[in-house]
Coordinates of C-alpha atoms in Angstrom, one line a residue:
M1 CA -42.8 -45.7 -0.4
T2 CA -43.6 -42.4 1.4
A3 CA -41.1 -39.9 2.7
A4 CA -42.2 -40.8 6.3
S5 CA -41.5 -44.5 5.8
F6 CA -38.1 -43.9 4.1
P7 CA -35.5 -45.3 6.5
Q8 CA -33.5 -42.5 8.3
R9 CA -30.2 -44.0 7.4
H10 CA -31.1 -44.0 3.7
R11 CA -32.2 -40.3 3.9
R12 CA -28.7 -39.5 5.4
T13 CA -27.0 -41.5 2.6
V14 CA -28.9 -39.6 -0.1
L15 CA -28.1 -36.2 1.5
R16 CA -24.4 -37.1 1.8
A17 CA -24.3 -38.3 -1.8
A18 CA -25.9 -35.1 -3.0
A19 CA -23.4 -33.0 -1.0
L20 CA -20.5 -34.9 -2.5
A21 CA -22.0 -34.4 -6.0
L22 CA -22.1 -30.7 -5.5
G23 CA -18.5 -30.7 -4.4
L24 CA -19.2 -29.7 -0.8
G25 CA -17.9 -32.7 1.1
A26 CA -19.4 -34.4 4.1
S27 CA -17.9 -31.9 6.6
A28 CA -19.2 -28.9 4.8
L29 CA -22.7 -30.5 4.7
A30 CA -22.6 -31.2 8.4
F31 CA -21.7 -27.6 9.1
A32 CA -24.3 -26.2 6.7
Q33 CA -27.0 -28.2 8.4
Q34 CA -26.1 -27.0 11.9
A35 CA -25.3 -23.3 12.2
P36 CA -24.2 -22.4 15.8
A37 CA -26.8 -20.3 17.5
N38 CA -24.2 -18.2 19.3
W39 CA -22.3 -17.2 16.2
P40 CA -19.9 -15.3 16.2
T41 CA -17.8 -16.3 19.1
R42 CA -14.4 -15.1 17.8
P43 CA -12.9 -12.6 15.3
I44 CA -14.0 -12.6 11.7
S45 CA -11.6 -12.1 8.8
L46 CA -12.6 -9.9 5.9
V47 CA -10.2 -10.7 3.1
V48 CA -9.3 -7.8 0.7
P49 CA -7.7 -9.2 -2.5
F50 CA -5.7 -6.0 -3.1
P51 CA -2.9 -4.2 -1.1
A52 CA -3.8 -1.7 1.6
G53 CA -4.6 1.8 0.5
G54 CA -6.9 1.1 -2.4
T55 CA -10.7 1.5 -2.7
T56 CA -11.4 -2.1 -1.7
D57 CA -9.3 -1.7 1.4
V58 CA -10.9 1.6 2.4
L59 CA -14.5 0.3 1.9
A60 CA -13.6 -3.0 3.8
R61 CA -12.3 -1.0 6.8
A62 CA -15.3 1.3 6.9
L63 CA -17.6 -1.7 6.9
A64 CA -15.5 -3.8 9.3
D65 CA -15.5 -0.9 11.8
K66 CA -19.3 -0.8 12.1
L67 CA -19.7 -4.6 11.7
S68 CA -17.4 -5.2 14.7
Q69 CA -19.8 -3.1 16.8
S70 CA -23.0 -4.8 15.6
L71 CA -21.7 -8.4 15.9
G72 CA -19.8 -7.9 19.1
Q73 CA -16.6 -9.5 17.7
P74 CA -13.7 -7.9 15.9
V75 CA -13.9 -7.9 12.1
V76 CA -10.3 -7.9 10.9
V77 CA -9.3 -6.7 7.4
E78 CA -6.8 -9.1 5.9
S79 CA -4.9 -8.3 2.7
K80 CA -4.3 -11.1 0.2
P81 CA -3.4 -9.4 -3.1
G82 CA -2.3 -10.8 -6.4
A83 CA -3.4 -12.2 -9.8
G84 CA -6.0 -9.5 -10.5
A85 CA -7.8 -10.2 -7.1
T86 CA -8.2 -13.9 -7.8
L87 CA -5.7 -15.1 -5.1
G88 CA -7.9 -13.6 -2.4
A89 CA -11.1 -15.0 -3.9
D90 CA -9.6 -18.5 -4.2
Y91 CA -8.5 -18.3 -0.5
V92 CA -12.0 -17.5 0.7
A93 CA -13.6 -20.0 -1.7
K94 CA -11.6 -22.8 -0.1
A95 CA -11.9 -21.5 3.5
K96 CA -14.0 -23.3 6.1
P97 CA -17.6 -22.3 5.6
D98 CA -18.2 -21.2 9.2
G99 CA -18.8 -17.5 8.7
Y100 CA -15.4 -16.5 10.0
T101 CA -13.8 -15.9 6.6
L102 CA -15.4 -13.4 4.2
L103 CA -14.3 -11.8 0.9
M104 CA -14.6 -8.1 -0.1
G105 CA -15.3 -8.9 -3.7
A106 CA -15.7 -6.6 -6.6
V107 CA -16.7 -6.3 -10.3
H108 CA -13.2 -7.5 -11.1
H109 CA -14.2 -11.0 -10.2
T110 CA -16.9 -11.1 -12.8
I111 CA -14.4 -10.1 -15.4
A112 CA -11.7 -12.5 -14.3
T113 CA -14.0 -15.4 -15.0
S114 CA -13.6 -14.7 -18.7
V115 CA -10.1 -13.3 -18.7
Y116 CA -8.3 -16.2 -17.0
K117 CA -8.3 -19.4 -18.9
K118 CA -8.0 -21.5 -15.7
L119 CA -9.2 -20.4 -12.3
P120 CA -8.9 -22.7 -9.3
Y121 CA -12.4 -21.7 -8.2
D122 CA -15.8 -20.9 -9.7
F123 CA -16.9 -17.4 -8.6
Q124 CA -20.6 -18.2 -8.9
K125 CA -20.6 -21.7 -7.4
D126 CA -17.9 -21.5 -4.8
L127 CA -18.9 -18.2 -3.1
A128 CA -22.2 -17.1 -1.6
P129 CA -23.2 -13.5 -2.2
I130 CA -24.1 -11.5 1.0
T131 CA -24.7 -8.0 -0.2
V132 CA -23.3 -5.3 -2.6
V133 CA -21.8 -2.5 -0.4
A134 CA -21.2 0.4 -2.7
M135 CA -20.4 1.5 -6.3
V136 CA -17.5 3.8 -7.1
P137 CA -17.2 5.5 -10.5
N138 CA -13.9 5.0 -12.4
V139 CA -12.1 8.1 -13.6
L140 CA -9.6 8.7 -16.4
V141 CA -6.8 10.7 -14.8
I142 CA -3.4 11.8 -16.1
N143 CA -0.2 13.0 -14.5
A144 CA -0.7 16.8 -14.7
A145 CA 3.0 17.6 -14.8
N146 CA 4.1 15.0 -17.4
T147 CA 1.1 14.7 -19.7
P148 CA -0.1 17.9 -21.4
A149 CA -3.6 16.8 -22.4
K150 CA -6.4 19.0 -21.1
N151 CA -9.3 16.9 -22.3
V152 CA -10.0 13.4 -23.8
A153 CA -9.6 14.6 -27.4
E154 CA -6.2 16.0 -26.7
L155 CA -5.2 12.7 -24.9
V156 CA -6.4 10.7 -27.9
A157 CA -4.3 12.8 -30.2
L158 CA -1.3 12.4 -27.9
A159 CA -1.8 8.6 -27.8
K160 CA -1.9 8.4 -31.6
A161 CA 1.2 10.5 -31.9
E162 CA 3.0 8.2 -29.5
S163 CA 1.4 4.9 -30.5
G164 CA 2.2 2.1 -28.1
K165 CA 4.3 4.3 -25.8
L166 CA 1.7 6.1 -23.6
A167 CA 1.4 3.8 -20.5
Y168 CA -1.8 3.3 -18.5
G169 CA -1.7 1.5 -15.1
S170 CA -4.4 -0.8 -13.8
N171 CA -5.1 -2.8 -10.6
G172 CA -4.0 -5.9 -12.4
N173 CA -4.7 -8.1 -15.4
G174 CA -8.4 -8.9 -15.7
T175 CA -9.6 -6.0 -13.5
A176 CA -12.2 -3.3 -14.5
Q177 CA -9.4 -0.8 -15.1
H178 CA -7.7 -3.2 -17.5
L179 CA -11.0 -3.8 -19.4
I180 CA -11.8 -0.1 -19.5
G181 CA -8.4 0.5 -21.0
T182 CA -8.9 -2.1 -23.8
Q183 CA -12.4 -0.6 -24.5
F184 CA -10.9 2.9 -24.6
Q185 CA -8.3 1.8 -27.2
S186 CA -10.9 0.1 -29.3
S187 CA -13.2 3.2 -29.2
T188 CA -10.4 5.7 -30.1
G189 CA -8.3 3.6 -32.4
T190 CA -5.3 4.1 -30.2
T191 CA -2.6 1.7 -28.8
L192 CA -1.6 2.1 -25.2
L193 CA 1.0 0.3 -23.1
H194 CA -0.8 -1.6 -20.3
V195 CA 1.1 -1.8 -17.0
P196 CA -0.6 -4.0 -14.4
Y197 CA -0.1 -3.5 -10.6
K198 CA -1.3 -5.4 -7.6
G199 CA -3.7 -2.6 -6.5
S200 CA -4.5 1.1 -6.4
G201 CA -1.8 1.8 -3.8
P202 CA 1.3 1.0 -5.9
L203 CA -0.5 2.2 -9.0
T204 CA -1.2 5.7 -7.6
T205 CA 2.4 6.0 -6.3
D206 CA 3.8 5.4 -9.8
L207 CA 1.1 7.6 -11.5
L208 CA 2.2 10.5 -9.2
G209 CA 5.8 9.7 -9.9
G210 CA 5.3 9.7 -13.7
Q211 CA 6.2 6.0 -14.3
V212 CA 2.8 5.7 -16.0
A213 CA 1.0 8.5 -17.7
M214 CA -2.6 7.7 -17.0
S215 CA -5.1 5.3 -15.3
F216 CA -8.8 4.4 -15.2
D217 CA -8.9 3.7 -11.5
T218 CA -11.7 4.3 -9.1
I219 CA -12.2 7.8 -7.7
T220 CA -11.3 7.0 -4.1
P221 CA -7.5 6.6 -4.2
V222 CA -7.0 9.6 -6.6
L223 CA -9.5 12.1 -5.4
Q224 CA -7.1 14.0 -3.0
H225 CA -4.5 14.2 -5.8
I226 CA -7.1 15.5 -8.3
K227 CA -8.0 18.2 -5.7
S228 CA -4.4 19.1 -5.2
G229 CA -3.8 19.4 -8.9
K230 CA -1.1 16.7 -9.2
L231 CA -3.5 14.6 -11.2
R232 CA -5.9 15.9 -13.9
A233 CA -9.3 14.2 -14.2
L234 CA -10.5 14.1 -17.9
A235 CA -13.6 11.9 -17.7
V236 CA -15.6 9.4 -15.6
T237 CA -16.4 6.0 -17.1
T238 CA -19.9 5.7 -15.8
A239 CA -23.1 6.9 -17.6
R240 CA -23.6 9.7 -15.0
R241 CA -21.2 12.3 -13.6
S242 CA -19.8 11.8 -10.1
S243 CA -21.2 13.9 -7.3
V244 CA -17.7 14.5 -6.0
L245 CA -16.4 15.5 -9.4
P246 CA -19.4 17.3 -10.9
D247 CA -17.4 19.3 -13.4
V248 CA -15.7 16.2 -14.9
P249 CA -17.6 15.0 -18.0
T250 CA -18.5 11.4 -18.7
L251 CA -16.6 9.6 -21.5
E252 CA -20.0 9.6 -23.4
E253 CA -20.1 13.4 -23.1
A254 CA -16.4 13.5 -24.3
G255 CA -17.5 11.8 -27.5
L256 CA -16.9 8.1 -26.7
K257 CA -20.1 6.0 -27.1
G258 CA -21.0 2.9 -25.1
F259 CA -19.1 3.6 -21.9
D260 CA -20.8 2.7 -18.6
I261 CA -18.4 0.8 -16.3
G262 CA -18.2 1.6 -12.6
T263 CA -16.7 -0.6 -9.9
W264 CA -19.0 -2.2 -7.4
F265 CA -17.8 -3.9 -4.2
G266 CA -19.6 -6.5 -2.2
V267 CA -19.1 -9.2 0.5
L268 CA -19.2 -12.9 -0.1
A269 CA -18.7 -16.1 1.9
P270 CA -17.7 -19.7 1.1
A271 CA -20.6 -21.3 -0.7
A272 CA -21.5 -23.8 2.1
T273 CA -21.7 -21.2 4.8
P274 CA -24.9 -21.8 6.8
K275 CA -27.9 -19.8 5.4
E276 CA -28.7 -18.5 8.9
I277 CA -25.2 -16.9 9.1
V278 CA -25.4 -15.5 5.6
A279 CA -28.8 -14.0 6.4
R280 CA -27.5 -12.5 9.7
L281 CA -24.6 -10.9 7.9
N282 CA -26.8 -9.5 5.2
A283 CA -29.2 -8.0 7.8
E284 CA -26.4 -6.4 9.8
M285 CA -24.5 -5.1 6.7
V286 CA -27.6 -3.6 5.0
K287 CA -28.5 -1.8 8.2
I288 CA -25.0 -0.3 8.4
I289 CA -24.9 0.6 4.6
H290 CA -28.2 2.4 4.9
S291 CA -27.2 4.4 8.0
P292 CA -26.5 8.2 7.7
D293 CA -23.0 7.8 9.2
F294 CA -21.9 5.2 6.6
A295 CA -23.5 7.3 3.8
Q296 CA -21.5 10.3 4.9
R297 CA -18.2 8.2 4.9
M298 CA -19.0 7.0 1.4
Q299 CA -19.7 10.5 0.1
A300 CA -16.3 11.6 1.3
I301 CA -14.5 9.0 -0.9
G302 CA -16.8 9.3 -3.9
A303 CA -18.7 6.1 -3.3
E304 CA -22.5 5.4 -3.6
P305 CA -23.7 3.1 -0.8
L306 CA -26.0 0.4 -2.1
G307 CA -27.0 -2.6 0.1
G308 CA -29.5 -5.1 -1.0
T309 CA -30.5 -8.8 -0.9
Q310 CA -28.4 -11.8 -1.5
E311 CA -30.5 -12.6 -4.5
E312 CA -30.0 -9.2 -6.0
M313 CA -26.2 -9.6 -5.7
A314 CA -26.3 -13.0 -7.2
R315 CA -28.3 -11.7 -10.2
Q316 CA -25.9 -8.8 -10.7
I317 CA -23.0 -11.3 -10.7
R318 CA -24.7 -13.5 -13.3
E319 CA -25.6 -10.6 -15.6
E320 CA -22.2 -8.9 -15.4
T321 CA -20.3 -12.1 -15.9
A322 CA -22.2 -12.5 -19.2
R323 CA -21.8 -8.8 -20.1
F324 CA -18.1 -8.7 -19.5
A325 CA -17.5 -12.1 -21.3
K326 CA -18.6 -10.3 -24.4
L327 CA -16.3 -7.3 -23.8
V328 CA -13.4 -9.5 -23.0
K329 CA -13.9 -11.5 -26.2
E330 CA -14.1 -8.3 -28.3
G331 CA -11.0 -6.9 -26.6
G332 CA -9.0 -10.1 -27.1
V333 CA -8.1 -10.1 -23.4
A334 CA -6.8 -13.5 -22.2
I335 CA -4.4 -14.7 -19.5
D336 CA -3.1 -18.3 -19.1

């Protein structure tokens, strides 16, 4: 029997069965097959899985501002923090796939896949990559008033002298900052006290207040405090130095081998979002990311604008999920 002679009702049945097998459901399939030509007709929500004030929030607002202009509808940044950024990801993964709910995701989500024993969503299957927005180096900083170390070697000596007492803050369990901390301890033979926060905002507040001695956060929320002298930058965690902190060495230059972890941020949609909408979003976002104005805004916060194809982001997620699974296993990081 040829495809042309195959009864129409049977073809519909097969399509519906395939959709159910993929976990999409009949309503998601119907929407995916028929993208509205006049989209968008109402405000779009860009979910940030961290509290306001952190790098994810700053990047999301910079992108949302320009995207609102290009799409002709408001793009509203909505904060849904908690559980190492997984609560916000779960919310978007289960949202209606109509292009009106998006996630500002990050490298943390590729780590969480291995750290959390049970996640209510599959980051690679339940979310559709749109584009990577930017990469921001992480930087090892200490409270300049309370922690006397002037370089990484002195910090390691201090950590060994106060084994298990020197506290480092992170954006939450299973985030890049958490993983960098475990790798730092493994590389230096030290034991640090990990204090997880819900995001960079509360972490930076406590770092400045001396409640934690150090952090491996992204440059954005701590840059102004480094410049003011309240925080001391000892090293960046990427393979190259940061353009906004050119005098700060890399951890590799400081004597710790194998460090090259930065934090990338990108936008994703629910998996069944119509391909036409995802393609439109990609085109509009990449145009914004590659614009001189956006590049200037990124430079001011220590971020490197990227922008690329959906396929490139999907490949990056696959590769980094596998890479971090190895680091998570070596570091013995696991959360129920």
